[in-house]
PDB file of C-alpha atoms and ligand atoms in Angstrom:
ATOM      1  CA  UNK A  50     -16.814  41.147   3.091  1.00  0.00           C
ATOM      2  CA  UNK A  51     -15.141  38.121   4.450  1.00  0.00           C
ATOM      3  CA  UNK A  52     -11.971  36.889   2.502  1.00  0.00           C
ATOM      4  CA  UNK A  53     -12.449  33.350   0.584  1.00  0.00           C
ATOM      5  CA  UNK A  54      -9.352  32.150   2.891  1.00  0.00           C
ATOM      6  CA  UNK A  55     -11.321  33.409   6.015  1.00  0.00           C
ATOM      7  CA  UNK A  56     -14.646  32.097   4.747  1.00  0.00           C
ATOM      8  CA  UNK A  57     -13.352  28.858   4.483  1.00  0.00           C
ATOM      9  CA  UNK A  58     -11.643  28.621   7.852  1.00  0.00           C
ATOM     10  CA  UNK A  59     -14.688  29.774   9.586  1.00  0.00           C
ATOM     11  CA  UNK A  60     -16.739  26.625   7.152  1.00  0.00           C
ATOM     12  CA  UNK A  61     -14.032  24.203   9.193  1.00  0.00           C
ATOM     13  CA  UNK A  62     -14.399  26.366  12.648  1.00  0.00           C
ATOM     14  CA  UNK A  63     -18.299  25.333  12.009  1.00  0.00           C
ATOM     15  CA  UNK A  64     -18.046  22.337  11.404  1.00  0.00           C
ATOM     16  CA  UNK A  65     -15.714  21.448  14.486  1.00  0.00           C
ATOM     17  CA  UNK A  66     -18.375  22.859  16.354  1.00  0.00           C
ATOM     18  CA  UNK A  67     -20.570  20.666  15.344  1.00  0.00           C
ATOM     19  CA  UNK A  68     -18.284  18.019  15.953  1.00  0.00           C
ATOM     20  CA  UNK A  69     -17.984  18.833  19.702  1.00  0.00           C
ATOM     21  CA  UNK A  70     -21.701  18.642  19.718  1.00  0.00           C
ATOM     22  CA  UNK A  71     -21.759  15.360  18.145  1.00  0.00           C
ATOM     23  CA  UNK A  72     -18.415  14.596  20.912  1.00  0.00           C
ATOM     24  CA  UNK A  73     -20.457  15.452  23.479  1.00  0.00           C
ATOM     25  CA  UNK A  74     -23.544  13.620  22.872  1.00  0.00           C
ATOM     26  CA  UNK A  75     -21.410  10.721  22.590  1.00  0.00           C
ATOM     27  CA  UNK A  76     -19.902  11.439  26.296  1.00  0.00           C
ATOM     28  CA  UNK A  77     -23.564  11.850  27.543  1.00  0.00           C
ATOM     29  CA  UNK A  78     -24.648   8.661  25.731  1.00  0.00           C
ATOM     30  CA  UNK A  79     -22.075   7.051  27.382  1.00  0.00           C
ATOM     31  CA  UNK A  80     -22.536   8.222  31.100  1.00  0.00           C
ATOM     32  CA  UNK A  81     -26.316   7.089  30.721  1.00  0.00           C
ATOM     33  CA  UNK A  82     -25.135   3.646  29.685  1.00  0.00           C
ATOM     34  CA  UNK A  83     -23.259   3.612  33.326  1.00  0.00           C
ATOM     35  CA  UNK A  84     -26.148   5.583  35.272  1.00  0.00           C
ATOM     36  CA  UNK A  85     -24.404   8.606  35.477  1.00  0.00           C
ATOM     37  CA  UNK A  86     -27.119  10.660  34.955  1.00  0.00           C
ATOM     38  CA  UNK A  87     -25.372  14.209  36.111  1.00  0.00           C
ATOM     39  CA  UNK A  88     -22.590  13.969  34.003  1.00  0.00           C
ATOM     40  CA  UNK A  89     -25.245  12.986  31.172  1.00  0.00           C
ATOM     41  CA  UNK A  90     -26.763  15.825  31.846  1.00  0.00           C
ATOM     42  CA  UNK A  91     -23.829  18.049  31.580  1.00  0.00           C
ATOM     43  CA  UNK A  92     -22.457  16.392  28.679  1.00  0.00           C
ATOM     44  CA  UNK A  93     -25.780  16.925  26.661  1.00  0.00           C
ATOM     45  CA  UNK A  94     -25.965  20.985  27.845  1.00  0.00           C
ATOM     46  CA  UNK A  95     -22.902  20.679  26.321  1.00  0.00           C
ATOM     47  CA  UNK A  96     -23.373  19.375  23.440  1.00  0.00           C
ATOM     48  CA  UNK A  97     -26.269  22.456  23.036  1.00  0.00           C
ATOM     49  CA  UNK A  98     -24.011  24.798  23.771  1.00  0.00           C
ATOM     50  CA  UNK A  99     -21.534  23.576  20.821  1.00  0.00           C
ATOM     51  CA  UNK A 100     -24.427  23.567  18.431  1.00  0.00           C
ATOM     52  CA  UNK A 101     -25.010  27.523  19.418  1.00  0.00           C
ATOM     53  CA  UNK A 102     -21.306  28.216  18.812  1.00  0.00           C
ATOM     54  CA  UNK A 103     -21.690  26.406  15.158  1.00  0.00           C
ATOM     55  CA  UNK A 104     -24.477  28.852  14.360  1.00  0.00           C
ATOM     56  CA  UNK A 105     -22.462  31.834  15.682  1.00  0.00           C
ATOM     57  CA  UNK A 106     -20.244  30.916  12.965  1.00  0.00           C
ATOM     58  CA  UNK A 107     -23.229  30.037  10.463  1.00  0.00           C
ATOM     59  CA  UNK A 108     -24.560  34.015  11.322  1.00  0.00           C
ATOM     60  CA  UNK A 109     -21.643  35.583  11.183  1.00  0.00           C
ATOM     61  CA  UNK A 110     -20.792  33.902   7.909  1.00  0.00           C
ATOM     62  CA  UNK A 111     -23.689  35.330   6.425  1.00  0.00           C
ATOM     63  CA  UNK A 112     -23.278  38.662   8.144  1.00  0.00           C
ATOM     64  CA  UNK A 113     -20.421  39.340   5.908  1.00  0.00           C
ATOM     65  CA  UNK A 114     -21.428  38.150   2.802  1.00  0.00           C
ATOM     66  CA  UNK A 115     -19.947  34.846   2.634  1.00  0.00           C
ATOM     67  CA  UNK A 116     -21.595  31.094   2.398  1.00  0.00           C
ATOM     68  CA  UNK A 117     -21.749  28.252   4.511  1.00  0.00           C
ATOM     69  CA  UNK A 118     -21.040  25.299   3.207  1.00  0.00           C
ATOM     70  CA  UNK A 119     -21.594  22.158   5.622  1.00  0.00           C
ATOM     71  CA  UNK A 120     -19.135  19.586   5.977  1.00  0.00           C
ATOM     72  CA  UNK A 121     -18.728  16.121   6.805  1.00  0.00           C
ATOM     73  CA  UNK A 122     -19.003  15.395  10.531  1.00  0.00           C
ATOM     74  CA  UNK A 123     -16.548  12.769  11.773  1.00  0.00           C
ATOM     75  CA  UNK A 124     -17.852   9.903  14.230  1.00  0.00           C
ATOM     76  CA  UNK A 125     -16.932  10.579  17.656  1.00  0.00           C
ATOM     77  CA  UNK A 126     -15.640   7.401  19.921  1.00  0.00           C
ATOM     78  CA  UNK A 127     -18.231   5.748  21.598  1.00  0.00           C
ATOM     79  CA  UNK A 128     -16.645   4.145  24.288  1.00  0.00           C
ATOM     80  CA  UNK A 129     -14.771   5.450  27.256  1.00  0.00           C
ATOM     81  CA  UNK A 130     -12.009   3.610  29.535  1.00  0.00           C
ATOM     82  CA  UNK A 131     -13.687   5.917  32.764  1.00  0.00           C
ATOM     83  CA  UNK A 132     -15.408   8.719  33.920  1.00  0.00           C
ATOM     84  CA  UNK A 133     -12.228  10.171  34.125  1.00  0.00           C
ATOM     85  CA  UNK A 134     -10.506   9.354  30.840  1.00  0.00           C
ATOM     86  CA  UNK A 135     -13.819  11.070  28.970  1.00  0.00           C
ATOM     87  CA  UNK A 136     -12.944  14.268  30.549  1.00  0.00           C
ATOM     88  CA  UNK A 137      -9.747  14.386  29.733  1.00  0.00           C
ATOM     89  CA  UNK A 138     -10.643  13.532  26.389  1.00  0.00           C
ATOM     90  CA  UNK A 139     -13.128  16.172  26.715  1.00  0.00           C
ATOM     91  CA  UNK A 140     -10.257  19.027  28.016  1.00  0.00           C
ATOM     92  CA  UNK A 141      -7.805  17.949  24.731  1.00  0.00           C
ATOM     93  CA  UNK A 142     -10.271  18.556  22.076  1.00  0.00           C
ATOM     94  CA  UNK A 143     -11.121  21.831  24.035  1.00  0.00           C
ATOM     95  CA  UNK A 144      -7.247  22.632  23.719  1.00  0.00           C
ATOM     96  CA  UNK A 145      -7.260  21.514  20.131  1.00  0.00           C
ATOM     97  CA  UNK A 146     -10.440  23.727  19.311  1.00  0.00           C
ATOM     98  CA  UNK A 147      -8.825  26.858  21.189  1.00  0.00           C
ATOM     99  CA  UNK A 148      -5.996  26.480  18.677  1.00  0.00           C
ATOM    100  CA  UNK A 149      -8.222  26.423  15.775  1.00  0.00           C
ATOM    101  CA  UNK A 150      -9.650  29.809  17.121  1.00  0.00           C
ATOM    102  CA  UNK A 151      -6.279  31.519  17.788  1.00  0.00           C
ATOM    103  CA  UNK A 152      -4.898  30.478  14.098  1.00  0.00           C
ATOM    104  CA  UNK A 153      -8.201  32.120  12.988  1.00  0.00           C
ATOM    105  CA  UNK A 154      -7.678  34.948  15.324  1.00  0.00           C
ATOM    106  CA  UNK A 155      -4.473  35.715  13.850  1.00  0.00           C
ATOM    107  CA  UNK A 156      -5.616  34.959  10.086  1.00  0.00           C
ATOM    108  CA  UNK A 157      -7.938  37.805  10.885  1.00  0.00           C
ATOM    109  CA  UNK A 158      -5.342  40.124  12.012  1.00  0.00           C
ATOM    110  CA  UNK A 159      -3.163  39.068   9.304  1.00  0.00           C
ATOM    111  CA  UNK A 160      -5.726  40.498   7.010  1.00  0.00           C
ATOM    112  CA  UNK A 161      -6.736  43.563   9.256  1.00  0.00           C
ATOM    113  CA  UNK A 162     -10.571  41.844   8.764  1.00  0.00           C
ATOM    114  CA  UNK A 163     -11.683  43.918  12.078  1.00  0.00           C
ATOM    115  CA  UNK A 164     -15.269  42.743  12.225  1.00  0.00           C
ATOM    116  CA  UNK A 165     -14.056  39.064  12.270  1.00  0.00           C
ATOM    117  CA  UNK A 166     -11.209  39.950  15.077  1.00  0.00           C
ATOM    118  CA  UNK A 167     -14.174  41.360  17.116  1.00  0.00           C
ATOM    119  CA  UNK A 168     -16.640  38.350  16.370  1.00  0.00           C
ATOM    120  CA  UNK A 169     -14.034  35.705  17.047  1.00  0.00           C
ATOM    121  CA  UNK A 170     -12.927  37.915  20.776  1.00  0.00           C
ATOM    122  CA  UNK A 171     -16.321  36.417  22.022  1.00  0.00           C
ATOM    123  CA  UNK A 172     -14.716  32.486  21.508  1.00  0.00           C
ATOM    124  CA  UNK A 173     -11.298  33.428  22.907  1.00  0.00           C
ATOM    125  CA  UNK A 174     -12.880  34.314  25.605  1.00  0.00           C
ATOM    126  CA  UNK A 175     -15.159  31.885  26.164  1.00  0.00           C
ATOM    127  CA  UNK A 176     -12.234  28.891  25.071  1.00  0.00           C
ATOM    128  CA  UNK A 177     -10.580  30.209  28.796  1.00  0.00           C
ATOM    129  CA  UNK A 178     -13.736  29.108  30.382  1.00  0.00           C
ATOM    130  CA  UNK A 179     -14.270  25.818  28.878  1.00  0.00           C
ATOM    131  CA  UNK A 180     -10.869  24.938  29.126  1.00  0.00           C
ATOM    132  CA  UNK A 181     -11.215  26.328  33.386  1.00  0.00           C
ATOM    133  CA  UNK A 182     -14.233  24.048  33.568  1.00  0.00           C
ATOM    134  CA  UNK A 183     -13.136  20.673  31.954  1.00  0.00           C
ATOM    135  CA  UNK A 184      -9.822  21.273  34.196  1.00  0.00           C
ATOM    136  CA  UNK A 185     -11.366  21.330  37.817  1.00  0.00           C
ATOM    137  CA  UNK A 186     -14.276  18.679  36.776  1.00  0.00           C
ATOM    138  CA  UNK A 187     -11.529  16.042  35.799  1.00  0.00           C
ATOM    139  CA  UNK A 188      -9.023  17.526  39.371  1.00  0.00           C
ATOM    140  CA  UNK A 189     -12.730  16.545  41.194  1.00  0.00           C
ATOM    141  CA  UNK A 190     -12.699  13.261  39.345  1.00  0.00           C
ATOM    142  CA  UNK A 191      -8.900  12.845  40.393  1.00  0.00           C
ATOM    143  CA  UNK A 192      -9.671  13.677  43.763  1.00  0.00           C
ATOM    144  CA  UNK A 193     -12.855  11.092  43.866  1.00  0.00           C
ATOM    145  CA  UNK A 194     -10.754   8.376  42.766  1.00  0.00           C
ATOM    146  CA  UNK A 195     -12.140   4.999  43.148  1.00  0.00           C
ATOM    147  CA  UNK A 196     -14.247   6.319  45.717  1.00  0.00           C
ATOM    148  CA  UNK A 197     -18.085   5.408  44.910  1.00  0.00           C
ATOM    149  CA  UNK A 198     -19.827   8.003  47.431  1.00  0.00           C
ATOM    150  CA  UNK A 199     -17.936  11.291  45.905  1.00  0.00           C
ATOM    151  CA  UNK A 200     -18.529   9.891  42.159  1.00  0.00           C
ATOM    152  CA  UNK A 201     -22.345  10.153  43.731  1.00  0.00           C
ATOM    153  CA  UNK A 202     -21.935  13.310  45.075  1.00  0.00           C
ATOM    154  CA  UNK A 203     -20.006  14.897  42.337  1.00  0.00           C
ATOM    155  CA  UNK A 204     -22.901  13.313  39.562  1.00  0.00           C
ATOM    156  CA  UNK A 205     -25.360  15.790  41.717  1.00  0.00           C
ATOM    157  CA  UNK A 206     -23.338  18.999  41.142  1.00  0.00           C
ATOM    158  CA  UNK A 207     -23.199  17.775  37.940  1.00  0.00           C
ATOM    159  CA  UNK A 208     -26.693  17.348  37.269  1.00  0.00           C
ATOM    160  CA  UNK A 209     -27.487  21.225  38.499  1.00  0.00           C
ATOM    161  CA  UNK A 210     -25.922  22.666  35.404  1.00  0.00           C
TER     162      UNK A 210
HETATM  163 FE1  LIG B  91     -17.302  25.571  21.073  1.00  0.00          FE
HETATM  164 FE2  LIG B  91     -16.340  23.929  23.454  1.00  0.00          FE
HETATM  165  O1  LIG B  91     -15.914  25.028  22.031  1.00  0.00           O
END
């Protein structure tokens, strides 16, 4: 059975999932509003993604005998200075919400909770490839610059995700 401590962390680890999702959509919403459509597209397979993480945590939750218990979901920004800056935006909350998983990581050592070590292994993991991902997109961007033709081309490989 999941500690009330653990239970509770995992409620906020939910709900910051959620809030990437809602991030996310935000991004997307604002590369539409600049035609953008590939990194749209990313940005709302994204957002999907986040919104399977938050009911990882949702399952597991109830796996273990605890209970969810939704939160409120802050508003994400809406605007963006660039292409660019949303990224990097995009990478920082990633680093923030790979901090959130390690404290809970080592909460669940702390309590020798071995079920929740091995459920939270799987976002660890997967925090090194969103972190790898957000990284070279926003070097591409770098490298693009103020270059029209390679945002175009780099909107493409965006849009085969
Ligand atoms: Fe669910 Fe992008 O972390």
């Amino acid at each position: 059975m999941l500690s009330n401590r653990l239970q509770d962390a995992m409620n906020e680890q939910l709900k910051e999932e959620l809030y990437s999702a809602y991030l996310y959509l935000s991004m997307a919403a604002y590369y539409d509003s600049i035609n953008l459509d590939g990194f749209a597209h990313w940005m709302r397979a994204q957002a999907q993604e986040e919104v399977e993480h938050a009911m990882k945590f949702y399952e597991f939750i109830y796996d273990r005998g605890g209970r969810v218990a939704l939160q409120a979901i802050d508003q994400p920004p809406i605007e963006f200075e660039s292409p660019l800056a949303a990224f990097e935006q995009a990478l920082e909350h990633e680093q923030k919400v790979t901090a959130m998983i390690h404290t809970l990581y080592a909460q669940a050592v702390e309590e020798k909770d071995y079920p929740s070590q091995s459920f939270l292994q799987w976002f660890v993991d997967e925090q090194v490839e969103e972190e790898k991902t957000a990284s070279r997109i926003i070097e591409m961007l770098k490298l693009v610059g103020n270059h029209p033709p390679g945002l175009i081309m780099l909107d493409r490989e965006l849009a085969r995700r």
